[in-house]
């Protein structure tokens, strides 16, 4: 909560500076190195604090081996199925009625 407030204040300061200088207000102009450094430093501090307070939950060795992304699942290959058009044609050649063909195809 405090981090979000501080980031909003930093962006507000940038916005005021842009207006005073008469520059264009854009997304690129509202991002600064100061904001990026602040975010990075906060993440490092929170990560270290978490490791310190919950050291029993996370071992260093386990942390390195854990993947935060799921491996893509391999698609199972479906058995090749005869196209419906071919099935219908074969049944038609057997002189079946349209109703019987519909029952057999589905």
PDB file of C-alpha atoms in Angstrom:
ATOM      1  CA  UNK A   1       0.000   0.000   0.000  1.00  0.00           C
ATOM      2  CA  UNK A   2       2.762   2.442   0.921  1.00  0.00           C
ATOM      3  CA  UNK A   3       4.779   1.449  -2.132  1.00  0.00           C
ATOM      4  CA  UNK A   4       1.861   2.237  -4.443  1.00  0.00           C
ATOM      5  CA  UNK A   5       1.376   5.612  -2.758  1.00  0.00           C
ATOM      6  CA  UNK A   6       5.048   6.503  -3.090  1.00  0.00           C
ATOM      7  CA  UNK A   7       5.041   5.495  -6.762  1.00  0.00           C
ATOM      8  CA  UNK A   8       1.956   7.666  -7.342  1.00  0.00           C
ATOM      9  CA  UNK A   9       3.684  10.609  -5.686  1.00  0.00           C
ATOM     10  CA  UNK A  10       6.787  10.121  -7.838  1.00  0.00           C
ATOM     11  CA  UNK A  11       4.634  10.024 -10.978  1.00  0.00           C
ATOM     12  CA  UNK A  12       2.731  13.118  -9.828  1.00  0.00           C
ATOM     13  CA  UNK A  13       6.064  14.919  -9.367  1.00  0.00           C
ATOM     14  CA  UNK A  14       7.095  13.921 -12.903  1.00  0.00           C
ATOM     15  CA  UNK A  15       3.743  15.098 -14.245  1.00  0.00           C
ATOM     16  CA  UNK A  16       4.077  18.499 -12.583  1.00  0.00           C
ATOM     17  CA  UNK A  17       7.623  18.858 -13.938  1.00  0.00           C
ATOM     18  CA  UNK A  18       6.415  17.986 -17.451  1.00  0.00           C
ATOM     19  CA  UNK A  19       3.670  20.579 -17.266  1.00  0.00           C
ATOM     20  CA  UNK A  20       6.039  23.252 -15.943  1.00  0.00           C
ATOM     21  CA  UNK A  21       8.558  22.544 -18.712  1.00  0.00           C
ATOM     22  CA  UNK A  22       5.808  22.469 -21.344  1.00  0.00           C
ATOM     23  CA  UNK A  23       6.697  18.943 -22.510  1.00  0.00           C
ATOM     24  CA  UNK A  24       4.288  16.402 -23.932  1.00  0.00           C
ATOM     25  CA  UNK A  25       2.545  14.207 -21.401  1.00  0.00           C
ATOM     26  CA  UNK A  26       3.071  10.603 -22.450  1.00  0.00           C
ATOM     27  CA  UNK A  27       3.629   7.220 -20.895  1.00  0.00           C
ATOM     28  CA  UNK A  28       7.327   7.341 -21.742  1.00  0.00           C
ATOM     29  CA  UNK A  29       7.737  10.726 -20.057  1.00  0.00           C
ATOM     30  CA  UNK A  30       6.032   9.491 -16.881  1.00  0.00           C
ATOM     31  CA  UNK A  31       8.563   6.710 -16.321  1.00  0.00           C
ATOM     32  CA  UNK A  32      11.878   7.630 -14.778  1.00  0.00           C
ATOM     33  CA  UNK A  33      15.024   5.875 -13.683  1.00  0.00           C
ATOM     34  CA  UNK A  34      14.224   6.942 -10.116  1.00  0.00           C
ATOM     35  CA  UNK A  35      10.924   5.006 -10.181  1.00  0.00           C
ATOM     36  CA  UNK A  36      12.567   1.899 -11.664  1.00  0.00           C
ATOM     37  CA  UNK A  37      15.368   1.980  -9.086  1.00  0.00           C
ATOM     38  CA  UNK A  38      12.842   2.421  -6.271  1.00  0.00           C
ATOM     39  CA  UNK A  39      10.822  -0.597  -7.445  1.00  0.00           C
ATOM     40  CA  UNK A  40      13.932  -2.751  -7.796  1.00  0.00           C
ATOM     41  CA  UNK A  41      15.283  -1.785  -4.381  1.00  0.00           C
ATOM     42  CA  UNK A  42      11.920  -2.459  -2.724  1.00  0.00           C
ATOM     43  CA  UNK A  43      11.716  -5.891  -4.338  1.00  0.00           C
ATOM     44  CA  UNK A  44      15.189  -6.767  -3.095  1.00  0.00           C
ATOM     45  CA  UNK A  45      14.363  -5.604   0.437  1.00  0.00           C
ATOM     46  CA  UNK A  46      11.070  -7.523   0.516  1.00  0.00           C
ATOM     47  CA  UNK A  47      12.732 -10.656  -0.874  1.00  0.00           C
ATOM     48  CA  UNK A  48      15.498 -10.527   1.745  1.00  0.00           C
ATOM     49  CA  UNK A  49      12.994  -9.897   4.521  1.00  0.00           C
ATOM     50  CA  UNK A  50      10.887 -12.837   3.383  1.00  0.00           C
ATOM     51  CA  UNK A  51      13.918 -15.132   3.308  1.00  0.00           C
ATOM     52  CA  UNK A  52      14.952 -13.963   6.764  1.00  0.00           C
ATOM     53  CA  UNK A  53      11.524 -14.330   8.375  1.00  0.00           C
ATOM     54  CA  UNK A  54      10.455 -17.511   6.601  1.00  0.00           C
ATOM     55  CA  UNK A  55      13.802 -19.245   6.262  1.00  0.00           C
ATOM     56  CA  UNK A  56      12.324 -22.531   7.433  1.00  0.00           C
ATOM     57  CA  UNK A  57       9.837 -22.510   4.565  1.00  0.00           C
ATOM     58  CA  UNK A  58      12.337 -21.845   1.789  1.00  0.00           C
ATOM     59  CA  UNK A  59      15.724 -23.514   1.561  1.00  0.00           C
ATOM     60  CA  UNK A  60      18.318 -21.937  -0.705  1.00  0.00           C
ATOM     61  CA  UNK A  61      18.917 -25.226  -2.546  1.00  0.00           C
ATOM     62  CA  UNK A  62      15.223 -25.826  -3.140  1.00  0.00           C
ATOM     63  CA  UNK A  63      14.665 -22.248  -4.243  1.00  0.00           C
ATOM     64  CA  UNK A  64      17.138 -22.583  -7.097  1.00  0.00           C
ATOM     65  CA  UNK A  65      15.601 -25.833  -8.322  1.00  0.00           C
ATOM     66  CA  UNK A  66      12.011 -24.590  -8.277  1.00  0.00           C
ATOM     67  CA  UNK A  67      10.655 -23.451 -11.596  1.00  0.00           C
ATOM     68  CA  UNK A  68       8.088 -20.685 -11.419  1.00  0.00           C
ATOM     69  CA  UNK A  69       6.790 -21.569 -14.843  1.00  0.00           C
ATOM     70  CA  UNK A  70       4.987 -24.719 -15.819  1.00  0.00           C
ATOM     71  CA  UNK A  71       6.536 -26.761 -18.544  1.00  0.00           C
ATOM     72  CA  UNK A  72       4.387 -26.827 -21.641  1.00  0.00           C
ATOM     73  CA  UNK A  73       2.252 -29.912 -21.812  1.00  0.00           C
ATOM     74  CA  UNK A  74       2.775 -32.178 -24.745  1.00  0.00           C
ATOM     75  CA  UNK A  75      -0.316 -32.700 -26.781  1.00  0.00           C
ATOM     76  CA  UNK A  76      -1.436 -36.264 -27.084  1.00  0.00           C
ATOM     77  CA  UNK A  77      -1.594 -37.359 -30.635  1.00  0.00           C
ATOM     78  CA  UNK A  78      -5.056 -38.394 -31.660  1.00  0.00           C
ATOM     79  CA  UNK A  79      -5.460 -41.515 -33.709  1.00  0.00           C
ATOM     80  CA  UNK A  80      -5.917 -40.619 -37.340  1.00  0.00           C
ATOM     81  CA  UNK A  81      -9.561 -40.540 -38.197  1.00  0.00           C
ATOM     82  CA  UNK A  82     -11.058 -40.960 -41.617  1.00  0.00           C
ATOM     83  CA  UNK A  83     -12.601 -37.718 -42.887  1.00  0.00           C
ATOM     84  CA  UNK A  84     -16.369 -37.575 -42.654  1.00  0.00           C
ATOM     85  CA  UNK A  85     -16.682 -36.939 -46.375  1.00  0.00           C
ATOM     86  CA  UNK A  86     -14.946 -40.229 -47.164  1.00  0.00           C
ATOM     87  CA  UNK A  87     -17.104 -42.133 -44.666  1.00  0.00           C
ATOM     88  CA  UNK A  88     -20.242 -40.605 -46.149  1.00  0.00           C
ATOM     89  CA  UNK A  89     -19.164 -41.444 -49.705  1.00  0.00           C
ATOM     90  CA  UNK A  90     -18.461 -45.062 -48.807  1.00  0.00           C
ATOM     91  CA  UNK A  91     -21.832 -45.428 -47.117  1.00  0.00           C
ATOM     92  CA  UNK A  92     -23.529 -43.761 -50.095  1.00  0.00           C
ATOM     93  CA  UNK A  93     -21.870 -46.255 -52.448  1.00  0.00           C
ATOM     94  CA  UNK A  94     -23.324 -49.026 -50.260  1.00  0.00           C
ATOM     95  CA  UNK A  95     -26.768 -47.621 -51.146  1.00  0.00           C
ATOM     96  CA  UNK A  96     -27.663 -46.620 -47.599  1.00  0.00           C
ATOM     97  CA  UNK A  97     -30.346 -44.008 -47.043  1.00  0.00           C
ATOM     98  CA  UNK A  98     -29.464 -40.507 -45.896  1.00  0.00           C
ATOM     99  CA  UNK A  99     -30.924 -41.212 -42.450  1.00  0.00           C
ATOM    100  CA  UNK A 100     -28.779 -44.374 -42.095  1.00  0.00           C
ATOM    101  CA  UNK A 101     -25.662 -42.512 -43.264  1.00  0.00           C
ATOM    102  CA  UNK A 102     -26.307 -39.780 -40.695  1.00  0.00           C
ATOM    103  CA  UNK A 103     -26.591 -42.388 -37.921  1.00  0.00           C
ATOM    104  CA  UNK A 104     -23.367 -44.127 -38.953  1.00  0.00           C
ATOM    105  CA  UNK A 105     -21.279 -41.000 -39.446  1.00  0.00           C
ATOM    106  CA  UNK A 106     -22.199 -39.489 -36.072  1.00  0.00           C
TER     107      UNK A 106
END
